[in-house]
Coordinates of N, CA and C and ligand atoms in Angstrom, one line a residue:
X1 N 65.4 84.2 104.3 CA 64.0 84.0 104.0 C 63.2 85.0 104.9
X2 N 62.2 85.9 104.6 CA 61.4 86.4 104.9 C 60.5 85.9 106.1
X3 N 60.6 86.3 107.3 CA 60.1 85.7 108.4 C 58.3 85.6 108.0
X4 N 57.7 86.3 107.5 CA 56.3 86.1 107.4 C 56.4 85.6 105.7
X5 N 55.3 84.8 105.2 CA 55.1 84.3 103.6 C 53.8 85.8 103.1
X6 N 54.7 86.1 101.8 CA 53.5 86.5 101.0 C 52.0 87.0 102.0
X7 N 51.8 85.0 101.5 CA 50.1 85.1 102.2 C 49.7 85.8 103.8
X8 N 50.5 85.7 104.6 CA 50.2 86.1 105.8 C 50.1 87.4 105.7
X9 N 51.4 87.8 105.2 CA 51.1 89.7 104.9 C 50.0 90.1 104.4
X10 N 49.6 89.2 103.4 CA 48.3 89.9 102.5 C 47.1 89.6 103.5
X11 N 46.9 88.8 103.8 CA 45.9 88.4 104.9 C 45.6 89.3 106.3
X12 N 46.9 90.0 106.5 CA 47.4 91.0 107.5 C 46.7 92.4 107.3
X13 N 47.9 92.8 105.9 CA 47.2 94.1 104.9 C 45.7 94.3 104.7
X14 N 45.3 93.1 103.9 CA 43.6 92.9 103.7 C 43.2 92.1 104.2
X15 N 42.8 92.0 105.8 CA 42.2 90.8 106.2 C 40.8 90.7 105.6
X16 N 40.1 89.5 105.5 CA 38.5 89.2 105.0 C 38.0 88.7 105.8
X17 N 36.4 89.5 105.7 CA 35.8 89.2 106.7 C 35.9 89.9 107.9
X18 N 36.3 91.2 107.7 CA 36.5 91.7 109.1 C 35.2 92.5 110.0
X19 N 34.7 92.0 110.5 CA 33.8 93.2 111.6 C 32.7 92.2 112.5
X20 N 31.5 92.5 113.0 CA 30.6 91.5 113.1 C 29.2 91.3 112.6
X21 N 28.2 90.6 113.1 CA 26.9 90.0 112.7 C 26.0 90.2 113.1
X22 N 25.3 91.4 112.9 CA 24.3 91.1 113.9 C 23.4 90.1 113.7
X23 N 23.1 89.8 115.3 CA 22.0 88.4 115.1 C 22.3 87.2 114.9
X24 N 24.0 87.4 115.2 CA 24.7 85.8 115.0 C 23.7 84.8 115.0
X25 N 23.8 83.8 114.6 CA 23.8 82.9 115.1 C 25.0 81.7 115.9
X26 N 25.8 81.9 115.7 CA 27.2 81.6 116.9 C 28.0 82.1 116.9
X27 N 28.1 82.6 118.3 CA 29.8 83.8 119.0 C 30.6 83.2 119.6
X28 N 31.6 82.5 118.9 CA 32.7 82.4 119.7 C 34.1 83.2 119.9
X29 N 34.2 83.7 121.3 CA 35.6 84.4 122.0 C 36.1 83.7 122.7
X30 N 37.8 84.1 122.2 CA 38.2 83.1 123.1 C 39.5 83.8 123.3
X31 N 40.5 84.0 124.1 CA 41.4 84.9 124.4 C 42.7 84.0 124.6
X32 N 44.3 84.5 124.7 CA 45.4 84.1 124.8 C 45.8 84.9 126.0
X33 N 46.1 83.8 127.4 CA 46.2 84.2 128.2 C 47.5 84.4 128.6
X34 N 48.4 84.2 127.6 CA 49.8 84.6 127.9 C 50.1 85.9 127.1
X35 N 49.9 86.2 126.0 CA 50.2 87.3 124.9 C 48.9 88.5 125.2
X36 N 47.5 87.8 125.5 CA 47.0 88.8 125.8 C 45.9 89.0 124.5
X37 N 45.7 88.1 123.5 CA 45.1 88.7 122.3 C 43.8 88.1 122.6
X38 N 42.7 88.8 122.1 CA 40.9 88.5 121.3 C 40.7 87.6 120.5
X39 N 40.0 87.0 120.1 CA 39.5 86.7 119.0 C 38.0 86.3 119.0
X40 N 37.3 87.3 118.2 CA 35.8 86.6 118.2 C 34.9 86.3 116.7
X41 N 34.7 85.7 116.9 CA 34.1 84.9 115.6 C 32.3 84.9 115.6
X42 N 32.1 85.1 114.5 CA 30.4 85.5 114.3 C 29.9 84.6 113.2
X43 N 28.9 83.6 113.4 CA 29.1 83.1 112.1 C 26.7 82.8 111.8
X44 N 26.8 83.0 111.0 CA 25.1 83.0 110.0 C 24.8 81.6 110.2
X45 N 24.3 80.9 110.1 CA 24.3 79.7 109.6 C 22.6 79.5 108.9
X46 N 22.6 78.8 108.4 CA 21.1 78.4 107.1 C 21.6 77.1 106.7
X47 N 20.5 76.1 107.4 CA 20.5 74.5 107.3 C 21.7 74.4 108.8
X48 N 22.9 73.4 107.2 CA 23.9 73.0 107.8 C 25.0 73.7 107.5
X49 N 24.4 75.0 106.9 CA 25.6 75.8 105.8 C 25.8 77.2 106.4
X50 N 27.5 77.5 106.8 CA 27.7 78.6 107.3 C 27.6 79.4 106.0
X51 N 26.7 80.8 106.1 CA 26.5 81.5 105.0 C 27.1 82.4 105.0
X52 N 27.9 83.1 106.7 CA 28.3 84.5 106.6 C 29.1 83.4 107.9
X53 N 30.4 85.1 107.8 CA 30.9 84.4 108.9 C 32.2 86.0 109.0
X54 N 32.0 86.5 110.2 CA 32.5 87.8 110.3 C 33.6 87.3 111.7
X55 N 35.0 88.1 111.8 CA 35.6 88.2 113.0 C 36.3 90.0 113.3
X56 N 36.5 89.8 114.7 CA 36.8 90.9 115.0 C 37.8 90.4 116.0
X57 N 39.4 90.2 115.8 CA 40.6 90.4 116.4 C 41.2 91.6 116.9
X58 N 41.4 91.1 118.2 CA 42.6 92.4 118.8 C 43.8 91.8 119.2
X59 N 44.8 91.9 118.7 CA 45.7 90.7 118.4 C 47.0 91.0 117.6
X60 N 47.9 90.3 117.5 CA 49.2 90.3 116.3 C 48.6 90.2 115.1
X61 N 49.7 90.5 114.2 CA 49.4 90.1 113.0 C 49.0 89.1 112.5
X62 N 49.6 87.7 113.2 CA 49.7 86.6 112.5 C 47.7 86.0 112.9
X63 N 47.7 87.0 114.1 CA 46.6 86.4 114.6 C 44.9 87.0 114.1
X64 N 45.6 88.2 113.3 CA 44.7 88.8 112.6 C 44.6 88.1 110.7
X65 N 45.9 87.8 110.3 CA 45.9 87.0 109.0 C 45.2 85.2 109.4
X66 N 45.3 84.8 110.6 CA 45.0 83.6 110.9 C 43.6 83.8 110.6
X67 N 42.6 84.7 111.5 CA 41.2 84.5 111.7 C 41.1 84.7 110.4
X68 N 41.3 86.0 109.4 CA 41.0 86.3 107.7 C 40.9 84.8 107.1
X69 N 42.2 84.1 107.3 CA 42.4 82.8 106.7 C 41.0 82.0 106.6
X70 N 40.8 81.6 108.1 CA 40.4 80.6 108.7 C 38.6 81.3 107.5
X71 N 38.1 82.1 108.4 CA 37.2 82.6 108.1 C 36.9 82.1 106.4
X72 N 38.1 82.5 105.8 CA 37.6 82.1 104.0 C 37.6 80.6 103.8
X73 N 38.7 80.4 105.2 CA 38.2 78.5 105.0 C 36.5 77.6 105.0
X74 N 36.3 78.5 105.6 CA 34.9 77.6 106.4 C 33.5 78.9 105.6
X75 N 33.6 79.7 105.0 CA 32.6 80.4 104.1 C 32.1 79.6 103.5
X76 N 30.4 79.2 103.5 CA 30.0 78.7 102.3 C 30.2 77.3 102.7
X77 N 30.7 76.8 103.5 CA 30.8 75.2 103.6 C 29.8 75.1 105.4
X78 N 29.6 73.5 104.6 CA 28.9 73.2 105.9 C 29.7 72.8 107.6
X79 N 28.9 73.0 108.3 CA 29.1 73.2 109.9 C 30.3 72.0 110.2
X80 N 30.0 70.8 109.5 CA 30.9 69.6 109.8 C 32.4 70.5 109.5
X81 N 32.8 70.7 108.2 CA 34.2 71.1 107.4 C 35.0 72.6 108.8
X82 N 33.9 73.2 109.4 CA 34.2 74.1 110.7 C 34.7 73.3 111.7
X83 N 33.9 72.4 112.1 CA 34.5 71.2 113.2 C 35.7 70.7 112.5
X84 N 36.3 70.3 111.9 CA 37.2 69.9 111.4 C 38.5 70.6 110.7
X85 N 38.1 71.9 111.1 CA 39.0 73.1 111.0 C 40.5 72.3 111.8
X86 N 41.7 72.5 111.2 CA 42.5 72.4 112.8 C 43.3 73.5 112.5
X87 N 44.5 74.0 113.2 CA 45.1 75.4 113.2 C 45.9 74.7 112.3
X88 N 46.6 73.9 112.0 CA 47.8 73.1 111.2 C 47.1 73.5 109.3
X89 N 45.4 73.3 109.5 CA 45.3 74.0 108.1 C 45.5 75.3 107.8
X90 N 44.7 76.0 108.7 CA 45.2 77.4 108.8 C 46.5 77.8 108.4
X91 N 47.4 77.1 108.9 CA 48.6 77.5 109.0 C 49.3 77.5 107.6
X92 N 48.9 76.3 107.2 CA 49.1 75.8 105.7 C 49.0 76.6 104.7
X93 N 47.3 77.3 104.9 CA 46.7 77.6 103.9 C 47.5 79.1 104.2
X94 N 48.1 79.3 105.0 CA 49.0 80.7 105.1 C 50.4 80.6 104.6
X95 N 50.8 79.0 103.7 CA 52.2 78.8 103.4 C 52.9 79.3 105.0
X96 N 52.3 78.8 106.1 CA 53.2 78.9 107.4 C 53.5 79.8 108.4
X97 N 54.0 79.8 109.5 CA 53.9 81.1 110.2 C 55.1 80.3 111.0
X98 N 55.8 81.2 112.0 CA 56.8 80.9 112.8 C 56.5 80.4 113.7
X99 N 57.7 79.4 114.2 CA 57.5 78.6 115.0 C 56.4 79.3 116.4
X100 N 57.0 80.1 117.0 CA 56.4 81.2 118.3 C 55.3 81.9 117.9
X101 N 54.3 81.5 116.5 CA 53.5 82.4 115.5 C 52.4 81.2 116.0
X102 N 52.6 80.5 116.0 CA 51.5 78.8 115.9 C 50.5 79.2 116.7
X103 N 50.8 79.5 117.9 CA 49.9 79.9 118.8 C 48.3 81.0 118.1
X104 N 48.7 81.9 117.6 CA 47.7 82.5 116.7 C 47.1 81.8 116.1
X105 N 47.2 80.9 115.3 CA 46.3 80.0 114.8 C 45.5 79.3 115.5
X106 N 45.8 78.7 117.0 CA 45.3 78.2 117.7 C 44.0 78.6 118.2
X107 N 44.4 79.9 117.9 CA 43.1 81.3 118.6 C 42.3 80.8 117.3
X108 N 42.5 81.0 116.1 CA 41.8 80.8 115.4 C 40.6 79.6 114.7
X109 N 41.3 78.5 115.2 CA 40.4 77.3 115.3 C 39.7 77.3 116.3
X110 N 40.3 77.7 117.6 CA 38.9 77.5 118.7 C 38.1 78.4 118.8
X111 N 38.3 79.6 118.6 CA 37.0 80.8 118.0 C 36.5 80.4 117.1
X112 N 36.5 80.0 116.2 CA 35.4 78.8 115.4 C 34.7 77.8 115.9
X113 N 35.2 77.2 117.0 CA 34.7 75.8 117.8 C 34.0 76.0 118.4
X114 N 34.2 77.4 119.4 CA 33.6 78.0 120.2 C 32.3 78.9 119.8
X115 N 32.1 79.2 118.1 CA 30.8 79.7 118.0 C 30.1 78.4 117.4
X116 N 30.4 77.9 116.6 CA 29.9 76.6 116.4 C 29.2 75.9 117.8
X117 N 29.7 75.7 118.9 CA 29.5 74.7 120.2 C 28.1 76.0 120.5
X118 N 28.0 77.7 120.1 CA 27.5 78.4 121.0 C 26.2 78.7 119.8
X119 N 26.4 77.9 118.9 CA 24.9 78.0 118.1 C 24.6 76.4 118.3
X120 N 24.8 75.6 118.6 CA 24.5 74.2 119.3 C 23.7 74.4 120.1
X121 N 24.2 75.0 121.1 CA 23.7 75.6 122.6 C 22.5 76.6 122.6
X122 N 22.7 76.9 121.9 CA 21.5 78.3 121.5 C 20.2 77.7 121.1
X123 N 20.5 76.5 120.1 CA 19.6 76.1 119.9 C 18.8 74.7 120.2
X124 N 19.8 73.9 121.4 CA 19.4 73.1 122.3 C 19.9 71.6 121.0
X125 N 21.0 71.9 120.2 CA 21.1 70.5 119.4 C 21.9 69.6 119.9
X126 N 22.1 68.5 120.2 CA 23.2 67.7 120.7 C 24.0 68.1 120.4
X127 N 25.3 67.4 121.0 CA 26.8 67.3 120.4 C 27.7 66.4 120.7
X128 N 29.0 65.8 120.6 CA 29.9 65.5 121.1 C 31.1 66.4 121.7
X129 N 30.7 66.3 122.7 CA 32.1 67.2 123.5 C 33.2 67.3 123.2
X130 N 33.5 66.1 123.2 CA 34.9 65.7 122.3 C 35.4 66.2 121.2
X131 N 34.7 66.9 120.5 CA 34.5 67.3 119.4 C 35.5 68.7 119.5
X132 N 34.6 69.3 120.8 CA 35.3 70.9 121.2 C 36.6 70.5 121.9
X133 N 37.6 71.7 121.9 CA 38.4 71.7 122.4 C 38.8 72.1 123.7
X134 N 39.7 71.7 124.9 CA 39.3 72.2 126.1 C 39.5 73.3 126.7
X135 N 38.4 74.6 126.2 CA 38.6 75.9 126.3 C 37.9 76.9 127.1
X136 N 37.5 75.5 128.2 CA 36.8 76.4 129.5 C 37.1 77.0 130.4
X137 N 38.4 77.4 130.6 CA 38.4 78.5 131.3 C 38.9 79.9 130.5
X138 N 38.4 79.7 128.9 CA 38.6 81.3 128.4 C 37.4 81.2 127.5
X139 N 37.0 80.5 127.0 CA 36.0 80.2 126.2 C 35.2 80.8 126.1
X140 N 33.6 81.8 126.1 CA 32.8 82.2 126.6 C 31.3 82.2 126.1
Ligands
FES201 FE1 49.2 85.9 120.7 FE2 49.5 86.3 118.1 S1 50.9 86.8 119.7 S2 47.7 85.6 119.1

């Protein structure tokens, strides 16, 4: 069996969504401090509805197919269905990644958490903490 599926290659080849926003309205970076990879996430939002949502990875493959993934996950859907991102869909919605691959996805869900938590902040709305994941010492 093919150590990567189909989807992750294509996701790899053509990632979606690739570059950034100007004028975000939430930036989340968040870095892998063992492998060493980026990931930052830019995302529009109007209401409660992310309308755009751009990333810029410096990273593995899997970690560059993960954000593409993630990103088409949460387009067009509202802020709640982003909080509720977890890497386990990501991963899914990639038909899978290797076991030592998972980590990439991980980047993926909290660079979402982390722009979401930083248009909260931006714009003084409550939150549950709990909500985010505990990404403070890379988070930014
Ligand atoms: Fe670290 Fe992929 S090897 S994000």
């Amino acid at each position: 069996m093919a150590l990567y599926s189909e989807k992750v290659m294509d996701h790899f080849r053509n990632p979606r969504n690739v570059g950034s926003i100007e004028n975000a309205d939430g930036i989340g970076e968040v870095g892998n401090g063992k492998c060493g990879d980026i990931m930052k996430i830019y995302l529009k939002i109007d209401g409660d509805i992310i309308t755009d949502v751009k990333f810029e990875t410096f990273g593995c493959g899997s970690a560059i197919a993960s954000s593409s993934m993630a990103t088409e996950l949460i387009k067009g859907k509202p802020l709640s269905d982003a909080l509720q991102l977890t890497n386990t869909a990501v991963t899914e919605a990639l038909d899978g990644l290797p076991a030592h691959k998972l980590h990439c996805s991980v980047l993926a869900e909290e660079a979402i958490k982390a722009a979401v938590r930083d248009y909260y902040d931006k714009n003084g709305i409550p939150y549950d903490h709990s909500q985010f994941p505990d990404c403070s010492a890379y988070c930014h």
